[in-house]
Tab-separated table of C-alpha atoms and ligand atoms in Angstrom:
chain	number	residue	atom	x	y	z
A	1	MET	CA	15.504	-13.172	-14.043
A	2	SER	CA	13.196	-16.157	-13.866
A	3	THR	CA	12.367	-17.940	-17.087
A	4	PRO	CA	8.790	-19.146	-17.164
A	5	SER	CA	8.245	-22.308	-19.141
A	6	THR	CA	5.157	-24.314	-19.946
A	7	PRO	CA	3.784	-25.383	-16.560
A	8	THR	CA	3.784	-29.047	-15.712
A	9	HIS	CA	1.036	-28.503	-13.109
A	10	PRO	CA	-1.738	-27.227	-15.404
A	11	GLY	CA	-4.537	-28.356	-13.118
A	12	THR	CA	-3.382	-26.396	-10.072
A	13	PRO	CA	-6.385	-24.832	-8.304
A	14	VAL	CA	-6.610	-21.036	-8.318
A	15	GLU	CA	-7.352	-19.445	-4.974
A	16	TRP	CA	-9.458	-16.272	-5.298
A	17	LEU	CA	-9.273	-13.917	-2.327
A	18	GLU	CA	-12.866	-12.723	-2.011
A	19	ALA	CA	-13.796	-9.347	-0.549
A	20	TRP	CA	-16.553	-9.314	2.050
A	21	THR	CA	-19.606	-7.185	1.399
A	22	PRO	CA	-19.732	-4.128	3.707
A	23	ALA	CA	-22.722	-5.701	5.510
A	24	GLU	CA	-20.782	-8.918	6.055
A	25	GLY	CA	-17.711	-7.044	7.342
A	26	ALA	CA	-19.789	-4.933	9.713
A	27	ALA	CA	-21.657	-7.988	11.008
A	28	ARG	CA	-18.425	-9.865	11.643
A	29	ALA	CA	-16.821	-6.967	13.521
A	30	THR	CA	-19.978	-6.355	15.565
A	31	ALA	CA	-20.332	-10.016	16.527
A	32	ALA	CA	-16.662	-10.188	17.500
A	33	PHE	CA	-17.078	-7.024	19.600
A	34	HIS	CA	-20.033	-8.579	21.438
A	35	ALA	CA	-17.958	-11.699	22.099
A	36	ALA	CA	-14.885	-9.804	23.310
A	37	PHE	CA	-16.461	-7.040	25.395
A	38	ALA	CA	-20.098	-8.139	26.012
A	39	ALA	CA	-21.237	-4.672	24.954
A	40	GLU	CA	-22.546	-2.762	21.962
A	41	PRO	CA	-19.979	-0.857	19.831
A	42	ALA	CA	-20.702	2.783	18.963
A	43	GLY	CA	-20.378	1.767	15.327
A	44	VAL	CA	-18.309	-0.004	12.699
A	45	TRP	CA	-15.872	1.815	10.440
A	46	SER	CA	-13.817	0.392	7.625
A	47	ALA	CA	-10.972	1.274	5.285
A	48	PRO	CA	-9.635	-0.356	2.120
A	49	GLY	CA	-6.339	-1.948	1.223
A	50	ARG	CA	-4.799	-0.610	-1.975
A	51	ALA	CA	-3.176	-1.589	-5.210
A	52	ASN	CA	-0.839	0.884	-6.850
A	53	VAL	CA	-1.148	1.238	-10.611
A	54	ILE	CA	2.214	2.962	-11.032
A	55	GLY	CA	4.681	5.057	-8.989
A	56	GLU	CA	6.624	2.843	-6.592
A	57	HIS	CA	9.095	4.231	-4.055
A	58	THR	CA	8.305	7.718	-5.269
A	59	ASP	CA	6.169	8.900	-2.343
A	60	TYR	CA	9.089	9.657	-0.008
A	61	ASN	CA	10.913	11.375	-2.866
A	62	GLY	CA	8.338	14.119	-3.444
A	63	GLY	CA	7.128	12.192	-6.487
A	64	LEU	CA	3.900	11.014	-8.086
A	65	CYS	CA	1.989	7.773	-7.596
A	66	LEU	CA	-1.361	6.381	-8.738
A	67	PRO	CA	-2.887	4.045	-6.129
A	68	MET	CA	-6.474	2.825	-5.954
A	69	ALA	CA	-8.596	1.450	-3.108
A	70	LEU	CA	-9.364	-2.273	-3.147
A	71	PRO	CA	-12.784	-3.754	-2.334
A	72	HIS	CA	-10.964	-5.651	0.430
A	73	ARG	CA	-11.386	-3.737	3.685
A	74	THR	CA	-10.457	-3.751	7.353
A	75	TYR	CA	-13.491	-3.428	9.640
A	76	LEU	CA	-13.274	-1.888	13.095
A	77	ALA	CA	-16.026	-1.990	15.733
A	78	LEU	CA	-15.234	0.625	18.367
A	79	ARG	CA	-16.640	2.041	21.558
A	80	PRO	CA	-15.046	5.082	23.194
A	81	ARG	CA	-14.132	5.008	26.890
A	82	GLU	CA	-14.010	7.737	29.519
A	83	ASP	CA	-10.431	6.914	30.521
A	84	ASP	CA	-7.143	6.448	28.626
A	85	VAL	CA	-7.298	2.658	28.443
A	86	VAL	CA	-7.185	1.021	25.004
A	87	ARG	CA	-8.281	-2.609	24.677
A	88	LEU	CA	-7.993	-4.298	21.295
A	89	VAL	CA	-8.887	-7.648	19.834
A	90	SER	CA	-8.031	-8.796	16.303
A	91	ALA	CA	-9.636	-11.706	14.513
A	92	GLN	CA	-6.367	-11.972	12.571
A	93	GLU	CA	-4.307	-12.332	15.776
A	94	PRO	CA	-6.470	-14.669	17.882
A	95	GLN	CA	-3.528	-15.971	19.884
A	96	ALA	CA	-2.668	-12.427	20.974
A	97	GLY	CA	-5.814	-12.174	23.133
A	98	VAL	CA	-6.676	-8.673	24.327
A	99	TRP	CA	-3.960	-6.137	23.495
A	100	THR	CA	-4.004	-3.317	26.042
A	101	ALA	CA	-2.275	0.016	26.400
A	102	ASP	CA	-2.573	3.203	28.418
A	103	LEU	CA	-2.864	6.062	25.946
A	104	ALA	CA	-1.163	8.450	28.346
A	105	GLN	CA	1.957	6.232	28.288
A	106	VAL	CA	2.174	5.780	24.506
A	107	ALA	CA	5.296	7.336	23.027
A	108	PRO	CA	7.791	6.427	20.311
A	109	GLY	CA	9.397	3.112	21.306
A	110	SER	CA	6.872	2.361	24.060
A	111	VAL	CA	4.634	-0.161	22.278
A	112	SER	CA	5.083	-2.966	19.771
A	113	GLY	CA	2.976	-5.453	17.836
A	114	TRP	CA	-0.122	-4.943	15.740
A	115	GLY	CA	-1.792	-2.734	18.344
A	116	SER	CA	0.872	-0.080	17.827
A	117	TYR	CA	-0.770	0.822	14.481
A	118	VAL	CA	-4.011	1.448	16.365
A	119	VAL	CA	-2.845	3.354	19.447
A	120	GLY	CA	-0.366	5.167	17.213
A	121	VAL	CA	-3.284	6.901	15.502
A	122	ALA	CA	-4.797	8.011	18.826
A	123	TRP	CA	-1.354	9.207	19.949
A	124	ALA	CA	-0.786	11.116	16.698
A	125	LEU	CA	-4.224	12.775	16.940
A	126	ARG	CA	-3.317	13.953	20.435
A	127	GLN	CA	0.046	15.193	19.172
A	128	ALA	CA	-1.848	17.182	16.539
A	129	GLY	CA	-3.849	18.856	19.308
A	130	PHE	CA	-7.084	16.840	19.199
A	131	THR	CA	-8.818	15.512	22.297
A	132	VAL	CA	-9.086	11.732	22.063
A	133	ALA	CA	-9.853	9.249	24.834
A	134	GLY	CA	-9.233	5.519	25.199
A	135	PHE	CA	-11.474	2.924	23.516
A	136	ASP	CA	-12.366	-0.726	23.155
A	137	ALA	CA	-12.127	-2.034	19.610
A	138	VAL	CA	-12.265	-5.209	17.567
A	139	VAL	CA	-10.707	-5.613	14.139
A	140	ASP	CA	-11.596	-8.062	11.397
A	141	SER	CA	-10.232	-7.808	7.884
A	142	CYS	CA	-10.308	-9.358	4.434
A	143	VAL	CA	-7.303	-7.327	3.255
A	144	PRO	CA	-4.635	-9.952	2.556
A	145	TYR	CA	-2.265	-9.655	5.478
A	146	GLY	CA	1.389	-8.775	4.905
A	147	ALA	CA	0.771	-8.991	1.148
A	148	GLY	CA	1.995	-5.539	0.185
A	149	LEU	CA	-1.615	-4.381	-0.170
A	150	SER	CA	-1.470	-1.996	2.795
A	151	SER	CA	-3.262	-3.883	5.502
A	152	SER	CA	-1.513	-1.602	7.997
A	153	ALA	CA	-2.701	1.641	6.373
A	154	ALA	CA	-6.219	0.176	6.175
A	155	LEU	CA	-6.109	-0.477	9.915
A	156	GLU	CA	-4.768	2.999	10.732
A	157	SER	CA	-7.315	4.670	8.474
A	158	ALA	CA	-10.266	2.772	9.940
A	159	VAL	CA	-9.137	3.891	13.407
A	160	ALA	CA	-8.693	7.466	12.182
A	161	VAL	CA	-12.226	7.820	10.772
A	162	ALA	CA	-13.694	6.074	13.832
A	163	LEU	CA	-11.974	8.385	16.331
A	164	ASP	CA	-12.764	11.387	14.131
A	165	GLU	CA	-16.447	10.566	14.292
A	166	VAL	CA	-16.842	9.498	17.926
A	167	HIS	CA	-14.968	12.594	19.117
A	168	GLY	CA	-16.577	14.952	16.583
A	169	LEU	CA	-13.214	16.151	15.254
A	170	GLY	CA	-14.788	17.137	11.938
A	171	LEU	CA	-11.969	15.892	9.718
A	172	GLY	CA	-13.592	13.014	7.854
A	173	GLY	CA	-16.116	15.104	5.930
A	174	ASP	CA	-13.899	16.715	3.316
A	175	ASP	CA	-10.620	16.106	1.513
A	176	ALA	CA	-8.670	18.706	3.487
A	177	GLY	CA	-9.655	16.976	6.719
A	178	ARG	CA	-8.923	13.566	5.269
A	179	ALA	CA	-5.479	14.778	4.194
A	180	ARG	CA	-4.894	15.672	7.848
A	181	LEU	CA	-6.100	12.239	8.945
A	182	ALA	CA	-3.709	10.687	6.422
A	183	GLU	CA	-0.833	12.707	7.928
A	184	VAL	CA	-1.843	11.486	11.383
A	185	CYS	CA	-1.774	7.879	10.161
A	186	VAL	CA	1.664	8.335	8.596
A	187	ARG	CA	2.920	9.745	11.884
A	188	ALA	CA	1.483	6.719	13.710
A	189	GLU	CA	3.255	4.358	11.336
A	190	ASN	CA	6.574	6.246	11.330
A	191	ASP	CA	6.843	7.166	15.005
A	192	ILE	CA	4.903	4.486	16.897
A	193	ALA	CA	4.859	1.391	14.654
A	194	GLY	CA	8.432	2.114	13.574
A	195	ALA	CA	8.066	1.805	9.776
A	196	ASN	CA	9.488	4.844	7.997
A	197	THR	CA	7.052	4.653	5.068
A	198	GLY	CA	5.822	7.480	2.823
A	199	GLY	CA	2.201	8.619	2.541
A	200	MET	CA	0.842	6.754	-0.489
A	201	ASP	CA	-1.014	4.005	1.353
A	202	GLN	CA	-2.814	6.288	3.800
A	203	ALA	CA	-3.839	8.662	0.980
A	204	ALA	CA	-5.203	5.681	-0.948
A	205	ALA	CA	-7.247	4.539	2.061
A	206	LEU	CA	-8.612	7.967	2.957
A	207	ARG	CA	-8.659	10.179	-0.142
A	208	THR	CA	-9.694	7.974	-3.089
A	209	ARG	CA	-13.107	7.830	-4.773
A	210	GLU	CA	-14.984	4.754	-5.880
A	211	GLY	CA	-14.385	4.159	-9.589
A	212	PHE	CA	-11.231	6.294	-9.682
A	213	ALA	CA	-7.524	5.869	-9.140
A	214	LEU	CA	-5.849	8.634	-7.140
A	215	MET	CA	-3.109	10.715	-8.724
A	216	LEU	CA	-1.156	11.807	-5.677
A	217	ASP	CA	1.532	14.448	-5.929
A	218	THR	CA	3.535	13.998	-2.748
A	219	ARG	CA	5.435	17.262	-3.346
A	220	ASP	CA	2.424	19.282	-2.221
A	221	GLY	CA	-0.089	16.599	-1.204
A	222	SER	CA	-2.467	17.510	-4.045
A	223	THR	CA	-4.630	14.867	-5.709
A	224	ARG	CA	-6.628	14.269	-8.892
A	225	HIS	CA	-9.201	11.549	-9.389
A	226	ILE	CA	-8.485	9.573	-12.562
A	227	PRO	CA	-11.363	7.498	-14.005
A	228	PHE	CA	-10.213	3.879	-13.925
A	229	ASP	CA	-12.873	1.695	-15.477
A	230	LEU	CA	-10.816	-1.096	-16.987
A	231	ALA	CA	-13.888	-3.239	-17.626
A	232	ALA	CA	-15.084	-0.630	-20.135
A	233	HIS	CA	-11.961	-1.567	-22.123
A	234	ASP	CA	-12.457	-5.313	-21.602
A	235	LEU	CA	-9.445	-5.269	-19.304
A	236	ALA	CA	-8.822	-6.164	-15.669
A	237	LEU	CA	-6.120	-5.557	-13.098
A	238	LEU	CA	-5.167	-8.940	-11.690
A	239	VAL	CA	-3.467	-8.880	-8.291
A	240	ILE	CA	-1.244	-11.832	-7.422
A	241	ASP	CA	-0.400	-12.243	-3.742
A	242	THR	CA	2.809	-14.274	-3.963
A	243	ARG	CA	2.598	-15.157	-0.261
A	244	ALA	CA	6.304	-14.426	-0.040
A	245	GLU	CA	6.867	-12.795	3.294
A	246	HIS	CA	6.942	-9.036	3.117
A	247	GLN	CA	8.083	-6.894	5.978
A	248	LEU	CA	8.531	-3.117	5.991
A	249	VAL	CA	9.792	-2.756	9.532
A	250	ASP	CA	13.181	-3.988	8.463
A	251	GLY	CA	16.327	-2.376	7.182
A	252	GLN	CA	15.847	-2.575	3.420
A	253	TYR	CA	13.054	-0.035	3.030
A	254	ALA	CA	14.803	2.409	5.363
A	255	ALA	CA	18.077	1.864	3.498
A	256	ARG	CA	16.452	2.731	0.144
A	257	ARG	CA	14.969	5.849	1.630
A	258	ALA	CA	18.263	6.898	3.215
A	259	THR	CA	20.138	6.422	-0.076
A	260	CYS	CA	17.607	8.637	-1.889
A	261	GLU	CA	17.842	11.337	0.754
A	262	GLU	CA	21.625	11.239	0.703
A	263	ALA	CA	21.609	11.552	-3.101
A	264	ALA	CA	19.173	14.479	-3.014
A	265	THR	CA	21.355	16.283	-0.475
A	266	ALA	CA	24.466	15.632	-2.557
A	267	LEU	CA	22.712	16.992	-5.649
A	268	GLY	CA	21.557	20.083	-3.769
A	269	VAL	CA	17.826	19.429	-4.186
A	270	SER	CA	15.154	19.025	-1.527
A	271	THR	CA	13.931	15.717	-3.019
A	272	LEU	CA	14.697	13.621	-6.098
A	273	ARG	CA	11.504	15.027	-7.649
A	274	GLU	CA	13.519	18.157	-8.376
A	275	VAL	CA	16.012	16.302	-10.576
A	276	THR	CA	15.285	17.500	-14.108
A	277	ASP	CA	18.457	16.404	-15.912
A	278	LEU	CA	18.866	12.713	-15.052
A	279	ASP	CA	22.082	12.086	-17.011
A	280	GLY	CA	23.698	15.190	-15.559
A	281	ALA	CA	22.613	14.206	-12.042
A	282	LEU	CA	23.981	10.673	-12.422
A	283	GLU	CA	27.298	12.057	-13.565
A	284	ARG	CA	27.507	14.640	-10.785
A	285	LEU	CA	26.795	12.024	-8.113
A	286	GLY	CA	30.303	10.636	-8.579
A	287	GLN	CA	31.801	13.844	-7.207
A	288	ALA	CA	28.953	14.989	-5.018
A	289	LEU	CA	28.418	12.008	-2.743
A	290	PRO	CA	30.323	11.902	0.539
A	291	PRO	CA	33.426	9.670	0.696
A	292	GLY	CA	32.508	6.040	1.295
A	293	ALA	CA	29.136	6.265	-0.451
A	294	GLU	CA	28.359	3.528	-2.970
A	295	VAL	CA	28.184	5.663	-6.078
A	296	GLU	CA	26.915	3.006	-8.502
A	297	VAL	CA	24.209	1.873	-6.108
A	298	SER	CA	23.160	5.453	-5.557
A	299	ARG	CA	23.014	6.071	-9.315
A	300	ARG	CA	20.720	3.084	-9.807
A	301	ARG	CA	18.390	4.186	-7.038
A	302	VAL	CA	18.172	7.725	-8.414
A	303	ARG	CA	17.580	6.409	-11.925
A	304	HIS	CA	14.678	4.298	-10.693
A	305	VAL	CA	13.017	7.169	-8.860
A	306	VAL	CA	13.382	9.700	-11.673
A	307	THR	CA	12.295	7.311	-14.437
A	308	GLU	CA	9.432	5.996	-12.285
A	309	ILE	CA	8.020	9.489	-11.824
A	310	ALA	CA	8.177	9.894	-15.620
A	311	ARG	CA	6.315	6.583	-15.992
A	312	VAL	CA	3.515	7.878	-13.751
A	313	GLU	CA	3.197	10.910	-16.038
A	314	LEU	CA	3.157	8.625	-19.062
A	315	VAL	CA	0.395	6.441	-17.604
A	316	ASP	CA	-1.570	9.589	-16.753
A	317	ASP	CA	-1.309	10.652	-20.429
A	318	LEU	CA	-2.191	7.188	-21.736
A	319	LEU	CA	-5.285	6.953	-19.536
A	320	ALA	CA	-6.375	10.448	-20.555
A	321	ALA	CA	-5.990	9.413	-24.210
A	322	ASP	CA	-7.919	6.156	-23.624
A	323	GLN	CA	-4.847	4.172	-24.698
A	324	VAL	CA	-5.308	1.818	-21.788
A	325	GLU	CA	-3.717	-1.279	-23.303
A	326	GLU	CA	-0.466	0.632	-23.677
A	327	VAL	CA	-0.263	1.038	-19.918
A	328	GLY	CA	0.824	-2.611	-19.808
A	329	ALA	CA	4.255	-1.990	-21.296
A	330	VAL	CA	4.844	0.836	-18.817
A	331	LEU	CA	4.090	-1.512	-15.921
A	332	THR	CA	6.594	-4.001	-17.286
A	333	ALA	CA	9.242	-1.286	-17.616
A	334	ALA	CA	8.555	-0.287	-14.023
A	335	HIS	CA	9.097	-3.852	-12.899
A	336	ALA	CA	12.482	-4.017	-14.629
A	337	SER	CA	13.473	-0.774	-12.927
A	338	LEU	CA	12.318	-1.990	-9.494
A	339	ARG	CA	14.099	-5.291	-10.018
A	340	ASP	CA	17.381	-4.085	-11.502
A	341	ASP	CA	17.861	-0.493	-10.338
A	342	TYR	CA	15.968	-0.363	-7.055
A	343	GLU	CA	16.603	-4.033	-6.227
A	344	VAL	CA	13.394	-4.581	-4.278
A	345	SER	CA	11.967	-7.539	-6.190
A	346	CYS	CA	12.432	-11.197	-5.330
A	347	ARG	CA	12.160	-14.591	-6.990
A	348	GLU	CA	8.417	-14.964	-6.369
A	349	LEU	CA	7.569	-11.492	-7.682
A	350	ASP	CA	9.679	-12.001	-10.808
A	351	LEU	CA	8.072	-15.372	-11.419
A	352	ALA	CA	4.563	-13.922	-11.016
A	353	VAL	CA	5.263	-11.038	-13.405
A	354	ASP	CA	7.184	-13.036	-16.018
A	355	THR	CA	4.632	-15.845	-16.032
A	356	ALA	CA	1.657	-13.472	-16.246
A	357	ILE	CA	3.249	-11.758	-19.243
A	358	ALA	CA	4.191	-15.036	-20.915
A	359	ALA	CA	0.561	-16.154	-20.428
A	360	GLY	CA	-0.762	-13.152	-22.336
A	361	SER	CA	-0.911	-10.222	-19.881
A	362	LEU	CA	-0.309	-6.828	-21.442
A	363	GLY	CA	2.205	-6.064	-18.704
A	364	GLY	CA	2.838	-6.344	-15.012
A	365	ARG	CA	4.965	-5.427	-12.068
A	366	MET	CA	5.473	-5.830	-8.350
A	367	VAL	CA	3.519	-3.430	-6.105
A	368	GLY	CA	4.278	-1.823	-2.768
A	369	GLY	CA	7.547	-1.883	-0.886
A	370	GLY	CA	8.773	-5.152	-2.401
A	371	PHE	CA	10.855	-8.084	-1.091
A	372	GLY	CA	7.700	-10.175	-1.328
A	373	GLY	CA	4.046	-9.245	-1.297
A	374	SER	CA	1.996	-8.793	-4.451
A	375	ALA	CA	2.292	-8.184	-8.163
A	376	ILE	CA	-0.249	-6.730	-10.602
A	377	ALA	CA	-0.877	-7.653	-14.216
A	378	LEU	CA	-2.973	-5.870	-16.819
A	379	VAL	CA	-5.013	-8.635	-18.394
A	380	ARG	CA	-7.758	-8.917	-21.013
A	381	ASP	CA	-11.043	-9.673	-19.242
A	382	SER	CA	-11.448	-12.927	-21.138
A	383	GLU	CA	-7.977	-14.133	-20.098
A	384	VAL	CA	-8.062	-13.472	-16.358
A	385	GLU	CA	-8.793	-17.079	-15.380
A	386	GLN	CA	-6.220	-18.494	-17.734
A	387	VAL	CA	-3.456	-16.094	-16.626
A	388	ALA	CA	-4.209	-16.841	-12.966
A	389	ALA	CA	-4.195	-20.589	-13.634
A	390	THR	CA	-0.847	-20.353	-15.438
A	391	VAL	CA	0.714	-18.371	-12.584
A	392	ALA	CA	-0.660	-20.835	-10.014
A	393	ALA	CA	0.797	-23.724	-12.024
A	394	ALA	CA	4.183	-22.014	-12.310
A	395	PHE	CA	4.290	-21.557	-8.530
A	396	ALA	CA	3.436	-25.235	-8.061
A	397	ASP	CA	6.196	-26.165	-10.519
A	398	ALA	CA	8.659	-24.090	-8.530
A	399	ALA	CA	7.484	-25.747	-5.299
A	400	LEU	CA	6.448	-22.346	-3.948
A	401	GLU	CA	3.494	-21.697	-1.672
A	402	ALA	CA	0.283	-21.281	-3.694
A	403	PRO	CA	-0.389	-17.623	-4.530
A	404	GLY	CA	-3.745	-15.892	-3.985
A	405	PHE	CA	-5.535	-13.833	-6.644
A	406	LEU	CA	-8.009	-10.991	-6.816
A	407	VAL	CA	-9.264	-8.600	-9.451
A	408	ALA	CA	-8.825	-4.994	-8.361
A	409	THR	CA	-11.660	-2.570	-9.062
A	410	PRO	CA	-11.395	0.909	-7.523
A	411	ALA	CA	-13.477	0.893	-4.346
A	412	SER	CA	-14.558	3.512	-1.812
A	413	PRO	CA	-12.350	5.180	0.827
A	414	ALA	CA	-12.472	4.831	4.608
A	415	GLY	CA	-15.759	5.595	6.293
A	416	ARG	CA	-18.555	4.358	8.505
A	417	SER	CA	-19.852	0.940	7.475
B	501	GLA	C1	5.107	0.822	1.005
B	501	GLA	C2	5.046	2.144	1.748
B	501	GLA	C3	4.630	3.284	0.824
B	501	GLA	C4	5.461	3.310	-0.448
B	501	GLA	C5	5.560	1.911	-1.057
B	501	GLA	C6	6.509	1.865	-2.219
B	501	GLA	O1	3.831	0.452	0.589
B	501	GLA	O2	4.124	2.072	2.805
B	501	GLA	O3	4.720	4.500	1.508
B	501	GLA	O4	6.722	3.857	-0.217
B	501	GLA	O5	5.969	0.936	-0.117
B	501	GLA	O6	6.010	2.636	-3.269
């Protein structure tokens, strides 16, 4: 565990990661489309990145999570084509030029790179029986990239609502249809982009409501909208992008998921959500796991998942009772569990969380898959600047890359901009 001390770089500048206004995002994407394709797009669609209040690594275990949409969005200007050709340009990948694919040839393992998240959605819509043609599209985004704030789900979801509308699929208009679009996006990410993630990020991008966090029950896909107006309590959710590299298409995320699935099988349950007696389950794992399994590791992973689901329920109760400040301690407990039992934190995340708490935050934790990316801290409104400045100074002291900061307020889901 890192031990924050009084920073010796108190004057370190704080970098705020501003969200574009929807008009600004749409104008940028439209102008970039004109430049790339010398034509008019059919429209601009956008989808948000997300923060997750609580419930990490629960979504592929049939568990609960409580994400919210960020004001930071990915904007997509798109024009459908008559053929199967897909041509893509990203303002975030200027050196990549025009990324092209033939939709008819897309299949698991056939494409790579950022464009796979885009064509993956078209492929998954076709797999689900919808008629979708090729398209030209340009992407521009103010969602911090690779920061554990779901820039990939924002991209998929913007593509999903765009294709839904230009092909008149009729899915974007209600929650049942949006749940189907979210499934399509998950399939794109799992099968075409090659990241075996759960469904939290896509649900956050497609199924949230402005002003609310989304209680997602991944056992049955049901949702509840939880009012999340921290400002009314003189509080704020500070997001700290540690700038530590975060990559989901690597072995660690898949390994965590595999360990959970192996444990559930050994315990005779469909998912770890069904574990009701944690102590009994931890004891039984010793006998139940196949020979060669790392029993202690498995026990820690199961303990994280089961206690994390309980923490989501606790936060739900605290918010319902207006005991918002008490959510802070639950976030901090979640961080300890992610760090020690699930082992998905890293030096930068621990430093961000420990420093934010030492500087007066009510609590904090890493968000998303881990191994880098972002942390959140529950902070009194009046202390946001000071907490951010202290974290920035601590990173300078540690000779780490300067972090970026934003204040998360629950924004609107994917749609036409
Ligand atoms: C990533 C994945 C999500 C979820 C989180 C951890 O963001 O995309 O599905 O598993 O990690 O909670």
